Structures are given as structure tokens and as C-alpha cells.
mmCIF file of C-alpha atoms (C1' of nucleotides) in Angstrom:
data_model
loop_
_atom_site.group_PDB
_atom_site.id
_atom_site.type_symbol
_atom_site.label_atom_id
_atom_site.label_comp_id
_atom_site.label_asym_id
_atom_site.label_seq_id
_atom_site.Cartn_x
_atom_site.Cartn_y
_atom_site.Cartn_z
ATOM 1 C CA MET A 1 25.609 -12.024 12.758
ATOM 2 C CA SER A 2 25.779 -9.647 15.633
ATOM 3 C CA ASP A 3 24.230 -9.021 18.982
ATOM 4 C CA PHE A 4 22.250 -6.037 17.817
ATOM 5 C CA ASP A 5 18.529 -6.486 18.291
ATOM 6 C CA LEU A 6 16.252 -4.301 16.224
ATOM 7 C CA ASP A 7 13.299 -5.228 18.420
ATOM 8 C CA SER A 8 14.758 -3.563 21.435
ATOM 9 C CA PHE A 9 15.828 -0.464 19.551
ATOM 10 C CA ILE A 10 13.666 2.445 20.615
ATOM 11 C CA PRO A 11 13.548 4.455 17.369
ATOM 12 C CA TYR A 12 12.439 1.372 15.465
ATOM 13 C CA ARG A 13 9.779 0.363 17.959
ATOM 14 C CA LEU A 14 8.419 3.884 18.200
ATOM 15 C CA ALA A 15 8.227 4.221 14.425
ATOM 16 C CA VAL A 16 6.395 0.934 14.030
ATOM 17 C CA LEU A 17 4.011 1.653 16.876
ATOM 18 C CA ALA A 18 3.286 5.232 15.848
ATOM 19 C CA GLY A 19 2.588 4.103 12.299
ATOM 20 C CA LYS A 20 0.244 1.410 13.483
ATOM 21 C CA VAL A 21 -1.676 3.619 15.888
ATOM 22 C CA SER A 22 -1.886 6.416 13.349
ATOM 23 C CA ARG A 23 -3.235 4.115 10.641
ATOM 24 C CA GLU A 24 -5.689 2.573 13.051
ATOM 25 C CA PHE A 25 -7.010 5.924 14.167
ATOM 26 C CA SER A 26 -7.168 7.470 10.714
ATOM 27 C CA GLN A 27 -9.477 4.658 9.685
ATOM 28 C CA HIS A 28 -11.914 6.039 12.215
ATOM 29 C CA TYR A 29 -12.160 9.439 10.528
ATOM 30 C CA SER A 30 -10.582 9.612 7.081
ATOM 31 C CA GLN A 31 -13.383 8.073 5.026
ATOM 32 C CA ARG A 32 -16.141 9.217 7.323
ATOM 33 C CA PHE A 33 -15.175 12.883 7.300
ATOM 34 C CA GLY A 34 -13.023 13.007 4.207
ATOM 35 C CA ILE A 35 -10.032 14.698 5.820
ATOM 36 C CA SER A 36 -6.355 13.846 5.969
ATOM 37 C CA ARG A 37 -4.170 13.600 9.034
ATOM 38 C CA ALA A 38 -2.745 17.062 8.425
ATOM 39 C CA GLU A 39 -6.225 18.495 8.166
ATOM 40 C CA TRP A 40 -7.321 16.684 11.296
ATOM 41 C CA ARG A 41 -4.474 18.287 13.204
ATOM 42 C CA VAL A 42 -5.364 21.761 12.015
ATOM 43 C CA VAL A 43 -9.012 21.319 12.909
ATOM 44 C CA ALA A 44 -8.179 19.853 16.304
ATOM 45 C CA HIS A 45 -5.858 22.712 17.116
ATOM 46 C CA LEU A 46 -8.318 25.385 16.046
ATOM 47 C CA SER A 47 -11.024 23.706 18.017
ATOM 48 C CA ALA A 48 -8.952 23.557 21.179
ATOM 49 C CA ALA A 49 -7.188 26.896 20.954
ATOM 50 C CA GLY A 50 -9.555 29.028 18.895
ATOM 51 C CA PRO A 51 -8.633 31.061 15.821
ATOM 52 C CA ALA A 52 -4.933 31.057 14.980
ATOM 53 C CA SER A 53 -2.494 32.040 12.254
ATOM 54 C CA VAL A 54 -0.671 29.603 9.998
ATOM 55 C CA GLY A 55 2.535 30.251 11.872
ATOM 56 C CA GLU A 56 1.015 29.542 15.252
ATOM 57 C CA ILE A 57 -0.312 26.214 14.103
ATOM 58 C CA HIS A 58 2.999 25.416 12.479
ATOM 59 C CA GLN A 59 4.786 25.880 15.761
ATOM 60 C CA ARG A 60 2.287 24.066 17.909
ATOM 61 C CA VAL A 61 1.480 21.105 15.757
ATOM 62 C CA ASP A 62 4.765 19.800 14.315
ATOM 63 C CA MET A 63 3.996 20.558 10.689
ATOM 64 C CA ASP A 64 5.853 23.040 8.555
ATOM 65 C CA LYS A 65 4.242 26.184 7.231
ATOM 66 C CA SER A 66 3.595 24.878 3.766
ATOM 67 C CA ARG A 67 1.776 21.820 5.008
ATOM 68 C CA VAL A 68 -0.375 23.896 7.325
ATOM 69 C CA SER A 69 -1.074 26.333 4.524
ATOM 70 C CA ARG A 70 -2.148 23.621 2.144
ATOM 71 C CA ALA A 71 -4.303 21.896 4.731
ATOM 72 C CA ALA A 72 -5.960 25.215 5.565
ATOM 73 C CA SER A 73 -6.665 25.978 1.917
ATOM 74 C CA ARG A 74 -8.274 22.615 1.424
ATOM 75 C CA LEU A 75 -10.358 22.994 4.585
ATOM 76 C CA GLU A 76 -11.456 26.430 3.419
ATOM 77 C CA LYS A 77 -12.507 25.084 0.040
ATOM 78 C CA VAL A 78 -14.613 22.438 1.755
ATOM 79 C CA GLY A 79 -16.212 25.029 4.018
ATOM 80 C CA LEU A 80 -14.752 23.846 7.305
ATOM 81 C CA LEU A 81 -12.780 26.997 8.059
ATOM 82 C CA THR A 82 -12.457 30.605 6.975
ATOM 83 C CA LYS A 83 -9.463 32.825 6.335
ATOM 84 C CA GLU A 84 -9.506 36.473 7.335
ATOM 85 C CA GLU A 85 -6.848 39.120 7.103
ATOM 86 C CA HIS A 86 -5.442 40.268 10.399
ATOM 87 C CA PRO A 87 -6.684 43.833 11.067
ATOM 88 C CA VAL A 88 -3.327 45.352 12.009
ATOM 89 C CA ASP A 89 -0.695 43.078 10.438
ATOM 90 C CA GLY A 90 -1.739 42.328 6.890
ATOM 91 C CA ARG A 91 0.716 39.475 6.576
ATOM 92 C CA LEU A 92 -1.110 37.356 9.111
ATOM 93 C CA VAL A 93 -4.058 35.177 8.243
ATOM 94 C CA LYS A 94 -6.635 34.379 10.864
ATOM 95 C CA LEU A 95 -7.961 30.857 10.529
ATOM 96 C CA SER A 96 -11.268 30.055 12.232
ATOM 97 C CA LEU A 97 -13.523 27.038 12.119
ATOM 98 C CA THR A 98 -16.892 27.546 10.493
ATOM 99 C CA GLU A 99 -20.028 26.171 12.085
ATOM 100 C CA ALA A 100 -19.653 23.129 9.873
ATOM 101 C CA GLY A 101 -16.091 22.793 11.133
ATOM 102 C CA GLU A 102 -17.166 23.009 14.744
ATOM 103 C CA ALA A 103 -19.911 20.484 14.126
ATOM 104 C CA MET A 104 -17.506 18.055 12.508
ATOM 105 C CA MET A 105 -15.061 18.485 15.368
ATOM 106 C CA GLN A 106 -17.845 17.704 17.771
ATOM 107 C CA GLU A 107 -18.199 14.281 16.195
ATOM 108 C CA LEU A 108 -14.475 13.830 15.685
ATOM 109 C CA GLU A 109 -13.918 14.493 19.330
ATOM 110 C CA GLU A 110 -16.140 11.631 20.310
ATOM 111 C CA VAL A 111 -14.345 9.329 17.923
ATOM 112 C CA ALA A 112 -10.980 10.476 19.246
ATOM 113 C CA ASN A 113 -11.977 10.133 22.864
ATOM 114 C CA ALA A 114 -13.303 6.648 22.235
ATOM 115 C CA TYR A 115 -10.073 5.620 20.554
ATOM 116 C CA GLN A 116 -8.002 7.152 23.311
ATOM 117 C CA ALA A 117 -10.055 5.260 25.882
ATOM 118 C CA GLU A 118 -9.441 2.062 23.961
ATOM 119 C CA LEU A 119 -5.703 2.682 23.977
ATOM 120 C CA LEU A 120 -5.678 3.479 27.675
ATOM 121 C CA ALA A 121 -7.671 0.345 28.382
ATOM 122 C CA ARG A 122 -5.098 -1.690 26.486
ATOM 123 C CA LEU A 123 -2.354 -0.009 28.460
ATOM 124 C CA GLY A 124 -3.875 -0.408 31.870
ATOM 125 C CA PRO A 125 -2.098 1.308 34.731
ATOM 126 C CA GLU A 126 1.012 1.725 32.591
ATOM 127 C CA GLY A 127 -0.687 4.471 30.611
ATOM 128 C CA ASP A 128 0.683 7.205 32.837
ATOM 129 C CA ALA A 129 4.194 5.879 32.515
ATOM 130 C CA LEU A 130 3.959 5.926 28.733
ATOM 131 C CA PHE A 131 2.893 9.516 28.877
ATOM 132 C CA ALA A 132 5.661 10.520 31.173
ATOM 133 C CA SER A 133 8.194 8.876 28.877
ATOM 134 C CA VAL A 134 6.809 10.431 25.749
ATOM 135 C CA GLU A 135 6.842 13.765 27.515
ATOM 136 C CA ARG A 136 10.426 13.318 28.543
ATOM 137 C CA LEU A 137 11.756 12.229 25.168
ATOM 138 C CA GLY A 138 9.716 14.884 23.446
ATOM 139 C CA GLU A 139 11.360 17.724 25.296
ATOM 140 C CA ARG A 140 13.187 19.951 22.894
ATOM 141 C CA GLU A 141 16.902 20.529 23.278
ATOM 142 C CA ASP A 142 16.786 23.349 20.773
ATOM 143 C CA THR A 143 15.121 26.770 21.177
ATOM 144 C CA MET B 1 -13.696 25.769 21.127
ATOM 145 C CA SER B 2 -13.840 22.431 22.805
ATOM 146 C CA ASP B 3 -12.222 20.516 25.594
ATOM 147 C CA PHE B 4 -10.261 18.270 23.263
ATOM 148 C CA ASP B 5 -6.532 18.501 23.829
ATOM 149 C CA LEU B 6 -4.293 17.360 21.008
ATOM 150 C CA ASP B 7 -1.310 17.313 23.348
ATOM 151 C CA SER B 8 -2.735 14.550 25.456
ATOM 152 C CA PHE B 9 -3.852 12.496 22.477
ATOM 153 C CA ILE B 10 -1.678 9.412 22.227
ATOM 154 C CA PRO B 11 -1.623 8.908 18.440
ATOM 155 C CA TYR B 12 -0.525 12.504 17.937
ATOM 156 C CA ARG B 13 2.176 12.421 20.582
ATOM 157 C CA LEU B 14 3.529 9.126 19.342
ATOM 158 C CA ALA B 15 3.662 10.349 15.755
ATOM 159 C CA VAL B 16 5.496 13.516 16.706
ATOM 160 C CA LEU B 17 7.922 11.705 18.969
ATOM 161 C CA ALA B 18 8.619 8.862 16.556
ATOM 162 C CA GLY B 19 9.272 11.346 13.769
ATOM 163 C CA LYS B 20 11.638 13.320 15.907
ATOM 164 C CA VAL B 21 13.583 10.328 17.170
ATOM 165 C CA SER B 22 13.745 8.815 13.719
ATOM 166 C CA ARG B 23 15.060 12.020 12.163
ATOM 167 C CA GLU B 24 17.555 12.452 14.950
ATOM 168 C CA PHE B 25 18.885 8.943 14.580
ATOM 169 C CA SER B 26 18.972 8.941 10.804
ATOM 170 C CA GLN B 27 21.272 11.934 10.961
ATOM 171 C CA HIS B 28 23.749 9.651 12.666
ATOM 172 C CA TYR B 29 23.953 7.219 9.764
ATOM 173 C CA SER B 30 22.320 8.452 6.561
ATOM 174 C CA GLN B 31 25.088 10.675 5.251
ATOM 175 C CA ARG B 32 27.879 8.722 6.844
ATOM 176 C CA PHE B 33 26.902 5.387 5.353
ATOM 177 C CA GLY B 34 24.700 6.524 2.511
ATOM 178 C CA ILE B 35 21.752 4.312 3.346
ATOM 179 C CA SER B 36 18.072 5.024 3.874
ATOM 180 C CA ARG B 37 15.935 4.015 6.815
ATOM 181 C CA ALA B 38 14.484 1.074 4.899
ATOM 182 C CA GLU B 39 17.964 -0.109 4.019
ATOM 183 C CA TRP B 40 19.102 0.281 7.590
ATOM 184 C CA ARG B 41 16.293 -1.980 8.727
ATOM 185 C CA VAL B 42 17.143 -4.672 6.215
ATOM 186 C CA VAL B 43 20.811 -4.619 7.146
ATOM 187 C CA ALA B 44 20.042 -4.655 10.867
ATOM 188 C CA HIS B 45 17.718 -7.601 10.494
ATOM 189 C CA LEU B 46 20.144 -9.611 8.384
ATOM 190 C CA SER B 47 22.889 -8.853 10.816
ATOM 191 C CA ALA B 48 20.863 -10.009 13.792
ATOM 192 C CA ALA B 49 19.092 -12.979 12.274
ATOM 193 C CA GLY B 50 21.409 -14.106 9.498
ATOM 194 C CA PRO B 51 20.432 -14.713 5.866
ATOM 195 C CA ALA B 52 16.717 -14.368 5.187
ATOM 196 C CA SER B 53 14.231 -14.176 2.354
ATOM 197 C CA VAL B 54 12.390 -11.040 1.302
ATOM 198 C CA GLY B 55 9.187 -12.405 2.803
ATOM 199 C CA GLU B 56 10.777 -13.116 6.166
ATOM 200 C CA ILE B 57 12.115 -9.595 6.427
ATOM 201 C CA HIS B 58 8.779 -8.229 5.311
ATOM 202 C CA GLN B 59 7.026 -9.988 8.175
ATOM 203 C CA ARG B 60 9.573 -9.177 10.823
ATOM 204 C CA VAL B 61 10.359 -5.611 10.036
ATOM 205 C CA ASP B 62 7.068 -3.851 9.303
ATOM 206 C CA MET B 63 7.779 -3.056 5.675
ATOM 207 C CA ASP B 64 5.873 -4.461 2.750
ATOM 208 C CA LYS B 65 7.458 -6.795 0.238
ATOM 209 C CA SER B 66 8.042 -4.179 -2.419
ATOM 210 C CA ARG B 67 9.898 -1.897 -0.070
ATOM 211 C CA VAL B 68 12.074 -4.725 1.174
ATOM 212 C CA SER B 69 12.717 -5.796 -2.399
ATOM 213 C CA ARG B 70 13.780 -2.343 -3.484
ATOM 214 C CA ALA B 71 15.969 -1.845 -0.451
ATOM 215 C CA ALA B 72 17.619 -5.201 -1.082
ATOM 216 C CA SER B 73 18.262 -4.411 -4.740
ATOM 217 C CA ARG B 74 19.871 -1.141 -3.853
ATOM 218 C CA LEU B 75 22.010 -2.764 -1.162
ATOM 219 C CA GLU B 76 23.072 -5.422 -3.637
ATOM 220 C CA LYS B 77 24.067 -2.813 -6.185
ATOM 221 C CA VAL B 78 26.214 -1.089 -3.576
ATOM 222 C CA GLY B 79 27.812 -4.374 -2.608
ATOM 223 C CA LEU B 80 26.426 -4.648 0.905
ATOM 224 C CA LEU B 81 24.452 -7.825 0.336
ATOM 225 C CA THR B 82 24.093 -10.697 -2.106
ATOM 226 C CA LYS B 83 21.088 -12.460 -3.524
ATOM 227 C CA GLU B 84 21.113 -16.208 -4.096
ATOM 228 C CA GLU B 85 18.448 -18.529 -5.337
ATOM 229 C CA HIS B 86 17.098 -20.965 -2.788
ATOM 230 C CA PRO B 87 18.339 -24.486 -3.682
ATOM 231 C CA VAL B 88 15.015 -26.281 -3.432
ATOM 232 C CA ASP B 89 12.354 -23.572 -3.872
ATOM 233 C CA GLY B 90 13.359 -21.406 -6.798
ATOM 234 C CA ARG B 91 10.916 -18.702 -5.878
ATOM 235 C CA LEU B 92 12.753 -17.785 -2.720
ATOM 236 C CA VAL B 93 15.687 -15.426 -2.648
ATOM 237 C CA LYS B 94 18.319 -15.737 0.038
ATOM 238 C CA LEU B 95 19.671 -12.387 1.137
ATOM 239 C CA SER B 96 22.995 -12.319 2.951
ATOM 240 C CA LEU B 97 25.256 -9.516 4.028
ATOM 241 C CA THR B 98 28.606 -9.303 2.284
ATOM 242 C CA GLU B 99 31.780 -8.684 4.230
ATOM 243 C CA ALA B 100 31.377 -5.007 3.452
ATOM 244 C CA GLY B 101 27.843 -5.215 4.792
ATOM 245 C CA GLU B 102 28.971 -6.870 8.004
ATOM 246 C CA ALA B 103 31.708 -4.306 8.406
ATOM 247 C CA MET B 104 29.294 -1.447 7.951
ATOM 248 C CA MET B 105 26.890 -2.994 10.439
ATOM 249 C CA GLN B 106 29.729 -3.253 12.906
ATOM 250 C CA GLU B 107 30.069 0.510 12.860
ATOM 251 C CA LEU B 108 26.345 1.135 12.631
ATOM 252 C CA GLU B 109 25.841 -0.963 15.702
ATOM 253 C CA GLU B 110 28.085 1.255 17.730
ATOM 254 C CA VAL B 111 26.255 4.326 16.517
ATOM 255 C CA ALA B 112 22.903 2.741 17.308
ATOM 256 C CA ASN B 113 23.967 1.587 20.739
ATOM 257 C CA ALA B 114 25.291 5.027 21.550
ATOM 258 C CA TYR B 115 22.033 6.630 20.491
ATOM 259 C CA GLN B 116 20.001 4.097 22.428
ATOM 260 C CA ALA B 117 22.101 4.804 25.500
ATOM 261 C CA GLU B 118 21.464 8.502 25.057
ATOM 262 C CA LEU B 119 17.731 7.914 24.885
ATOM 263 C CA LEU B 120 17.753 5.682 27.936
ATOM 264 C CA ALA B 121 19.759 8.264 29.816
ATOM 265 C CA ARG B 122 17.161 10.890 28.952
ATOM 266 C CA LEU B 123 14.442 8.533 30.136
ATOM 267 C CA GLY B 124 16.041 7.517 33.371
ATOM 268 C CA PRO B 125 14.307 4.771 35.324
ATOM 269 C CA GLU B 126 11.158 5.208 33.273
ATOM 270 C CA GLY B 127 12.813 3.530 30.304
ATOM 271 C CA ASP B 128 11.459 0.135 31.233
ATOM 272 C CA ALA B 129 7.944 1.463 31.530
ATOM 273 C CA LEU B 130 8.137 2.944 28.066
ATOM 274 C CA PHE B 131 9.177 -0.403 26.725
ATOM 275 C CA ALA B 132 6.429 -2.250 28.460
ATOM 276 C CA SER B 133 3.881 0.180 27.056
ATOM 277 C CA VAL B 134 5.227 0.032 23.545
ATOM 278 C CA GLU B 135 5.201 -3.724 23.799
ATOM 279 C CA ARG B 136 1.639 -3.755 24.973
ATOM 280 C CA LEU B 137 0.257 -1.391 22.345
ATOM 281 C CA GLY B 138 2.264 -3.091 19.660
ATOM 282 C CA GLU B 139 0.642 -6.464 20.194
ATOM 283 C CA ARG B 140 -1.197 -7.520 17.115
ATOM 284 C CA GLU B 141 -4.918 -8.203 17.261
ATOM 285 C CA ASP B 142 -4.877 -9.700 13.790
ATOM 286 C CA THR B 143 -3.271 -12.960 12.639
ATOM 287 C "C1'" DT C 1 15.818 43.743 5.256
ATOM 288 C "C1'" DA C 2 12.966 40.552 7.834
ATOM 289 C "C1'" DT C 3 8.669 38.100 8.288
ATOM 290 C "C1'" DT C 4 4.127 35.718 6.863
ATOM 291 C "C1'" DG C 5 2.137 32.971 4.021
ATOM 292 C "C1'" DT C 6 1.881 30.691 -0.652
ATOM 293 C "C1'" DT C 7 3.635 27.957 -4.275
ATOM 294 C "C1'" DA C 8 7.007 24.889 -6.479
ATOM 295 C "C1'" DT C 9 10.095 21.070 -6.543
ATOM 296 C "C1'" DA C 10 11.998 16.918 -5.462
ATOM 297 C "C1'" DC C 11 12.528 13.003 -2.743
ATOM 298 C "C1'" DT C 12 10.852 9.521 0.396
ATOM 299 C "C1'" DC C 13 6.917 6.614 2.098
ATOM 300 C "C1'" DT C 14 2.834 4.061 1.740
ATOM 301 C "C1'" DA C 15 -0.590 1.339 -0.353
ATOM 302 C "C1'" DT C 16 -2.106 -1.310 -4.290
ATOM 303 C "C1'" DA C 17 -2.054 -3.968 -7.816
ATOM 304 C "C1'" DA C 18 -0.215 -5.927 -12.036
ATOM 305 C "C1'" DC C 19 3.184 -8.983 -13.521
ATOM 306 C "C1'" DT C 20 6.824 -13.139 -13.660
ATOM 307 C "C1'" DA C 21 8.418 -17.305 -12.339
ATOM 308 C "C1'" DT C 22 8.067 -20.984 -9.849
ATOM 309 C "C1'" DA C 23 5.277 -24.434 -7.025
ATOM 310 C "C1'" DT D 1 -4.329 -22.034 -8.408
ATOM 311 C "C1'" DA D 2 -1.362 -20.223 -5.051
ATOM 312 C "C1'" DT D 3 3.038 -18.152 -3.544
ATOM 313 C "C1'" DA D 4 7.646 -15.254 -3.766
ATOM 314 C "C1'" DG D 5 9.455 -11.652 -5.544
ATOM 315 C "C1'" DT D 6 9.661 -7.646 -8.785
ATOM 316 C "C1'" DT D 7 7.974 -3.626 -10.955
ATOM 317 C "C1'" DA D 8 4.661 0.191 -11.708
ATOM 318 C "C1'" DT D 9 1.797 3.797 -10.175
ATOM 319 C "C1'" DA D 10 -0.558 7.064 -7.515
ATOM 320 C "C1'" DG D 11 -1.216 9.465 -3.135
ATOM 321 C "C1'" DA D 12 0.748 11.164 1.205
ATOM 322 C "C1'" DG D 13 4.390 12.989 3.824
ATOM 323 C "C1'" DT D 14 8.809 15.647 4.242
ATOM 324 C "C1'" DA D 15 12.271 19.069 3.322
ATOM 325 C "C1'" DT D 16 13.748 23.130 0.831
ATOM 326 C "C1'" DA D 17 13.666 26.991 -1.385
ATOM 327 C "C1'" DA D 18 11.796 30.581 -4.310
ATOM 328 C "C1'" DC D 19 8.382 34.019 -4.255
ATOM 329 C "C1'" DA D 20 4.835 37.941 -3.232
ATOM 330 C "C1'" DA D 21 2.972 40.899 0.065
ATOM 331 C "C1'" DT D 22 3.603 43.365 4.066
ATOM 332 C "C1'" DA D 23 6.298 45.114 8.010
#
DNA sequence: TATTGTTATACTCTATAACTATA
DNA sequence: TATAGTTATAGAGTATAACAATA
């Protein structure tokens, strides 16, 4: 026996909570739109920021290059985005949502906003504090 | 383009943060003690709560039975815990830490407390608010 | 040589479900 | 028949590294 309490250990609580919230939310879109979490992130980023390269998404969205690349290929195959060669630097690939992709994101956005509202309602006034904390812990020491 | 911002979407931020914190912490124990995250959870729970069955750990620690079972088997093989048959109900298995297990947890506890302190220092006074929020979102609607 | 993206590999997680042994 | 635990399997997620094309 010891005095260590797993329930008050931040990494554990965050992992459990993040897993729960992520599962809960993915139920709102995975079957309905047939995309994975990785694909959802790529679509969401493209929708918010416009066309981007694999590397840009990799840096912005906490997924490594290979995962972004695979997600993009799958999304292309399903007709949700297109790949074009960058005009000046042939190594870069420009990913853009197709109309179908934009349309799907339109619906996804509503789903996401509704879920976010639900979470904020559960949180009440403490919502801001959660955000501030997440922001603070998420700051990168590296770079 | 749309007005949806992935960065202010709670499920995304939580997933990224939990992954980061979990990776960071696991670096503090995985090589040093040669255990996985699942095994760490089992050991921590046994250390805090005393001997328990697979099912009890499963319910308390957000891992399904099979994962607990595998973690326990591995820990037994390495000599960190023992399995005994329950005296009255032969279906139950009583998991207990060995002396080696307790000793390891002793050290692990220090590592964990140090990391927790580091996180709380990064958070400053907002630490409590984070906890309250995690608590609130973590409440189970089911049961 | 260095960089971008793709592909390959291997290992961990997650989710199910089949299976056993006991009740 | 129901429950506790084990084992099997398949699908995601994660981490690396090799590789081809371009710079």
C-alpha cells in the first residue's frame, strides 16, 4: 500500500478524459460520414486554413507526416480532397477540399459545434479555466 | 473555408495534450523500469488500493478486462505481482504486488510525484480549476 | 546533401468476441 | 444461464526508418 492516488494524477485523468471525449465525439461522425479521426483532423484543418501541404498539416495538427499522407490519400480516393503539384517546388503537394469535402465539412461543423456546446454546458463557467489550463500545459518547451 | 477552429475544439485539444503529457511521463519510467502504461496503471492501483481482482481493476482504471489480464500476466512473469485463487469463489483471481513490485512502486511514486509537481508548477493557481473541469467532464452519464 | 512526401515495418492500443472454468 | 478471467483477432494509432523525387 502507499499514499499514491492514481485518481489525482494528472496524466492519468487527462488520458481517461481525452479518450472518453474522443470516443463520444467520433460516434457523432465516424459512421455517418465514414471518416476516421485522422481524416477528420485533416478536413477540419483544410476547411479552416484553406489549401495546405502535407508538412503544414503535420506541424499544425499533431500528426506525423506519414499519418497525414495516408489520411490525405484516403480522402482523395473518396473524392473529398484533391492533390496538386506545387507550381514552383515540385516536392510540395497542395491539398484542397473538393466541393464534396466542403459540403461534408459544413455538416461536420454543425455536429462539432453542437458537441462543443454540450461540453461547455456541462462545464459551466469553469469552461474558460479548462481552456486556460490546457493552453498552458500545451505550450511547447521545444522549438 | 469556414469559421470552424480546430484549436478551440475541446476534444482535439484534450487529445493532443493528453498524448503529450502521457508521452512525457512515460519517458520517466518506461525504460527505467521496463513497464508499459497499462502495467503502470495496474501497479499503481494495486499499490494504492491493495490486492484486487482483474474485474475490480478493470472498473477502476479505464482498461478493459483483457488488457488488465495481459498486463497482470506480464507483471507476474517479471515477478512484480502474484496471482492467487480466491478462497470461496474460484473464478476470481487475487492480484497482489510482490516485494519487488512494492519496491518498484516506491521509486515510481517519487517519479510520479515529481512529474505531478512539475505540471502543477506549470499550471500555477489554475491547477485546481483544471481538476474541477476534468472531474466534471469525467462524470459518467451511464451506469 | 537536404527536404517533401510516400511507403514499409513493427509495436502498442482498442474493441470484440470466442472460449474456459466456475457459480 | 450468468460471471470472471483468458485468449484470439482485427482495426487504429504511434514511432521509425527506408525510399524516391526534387531542391
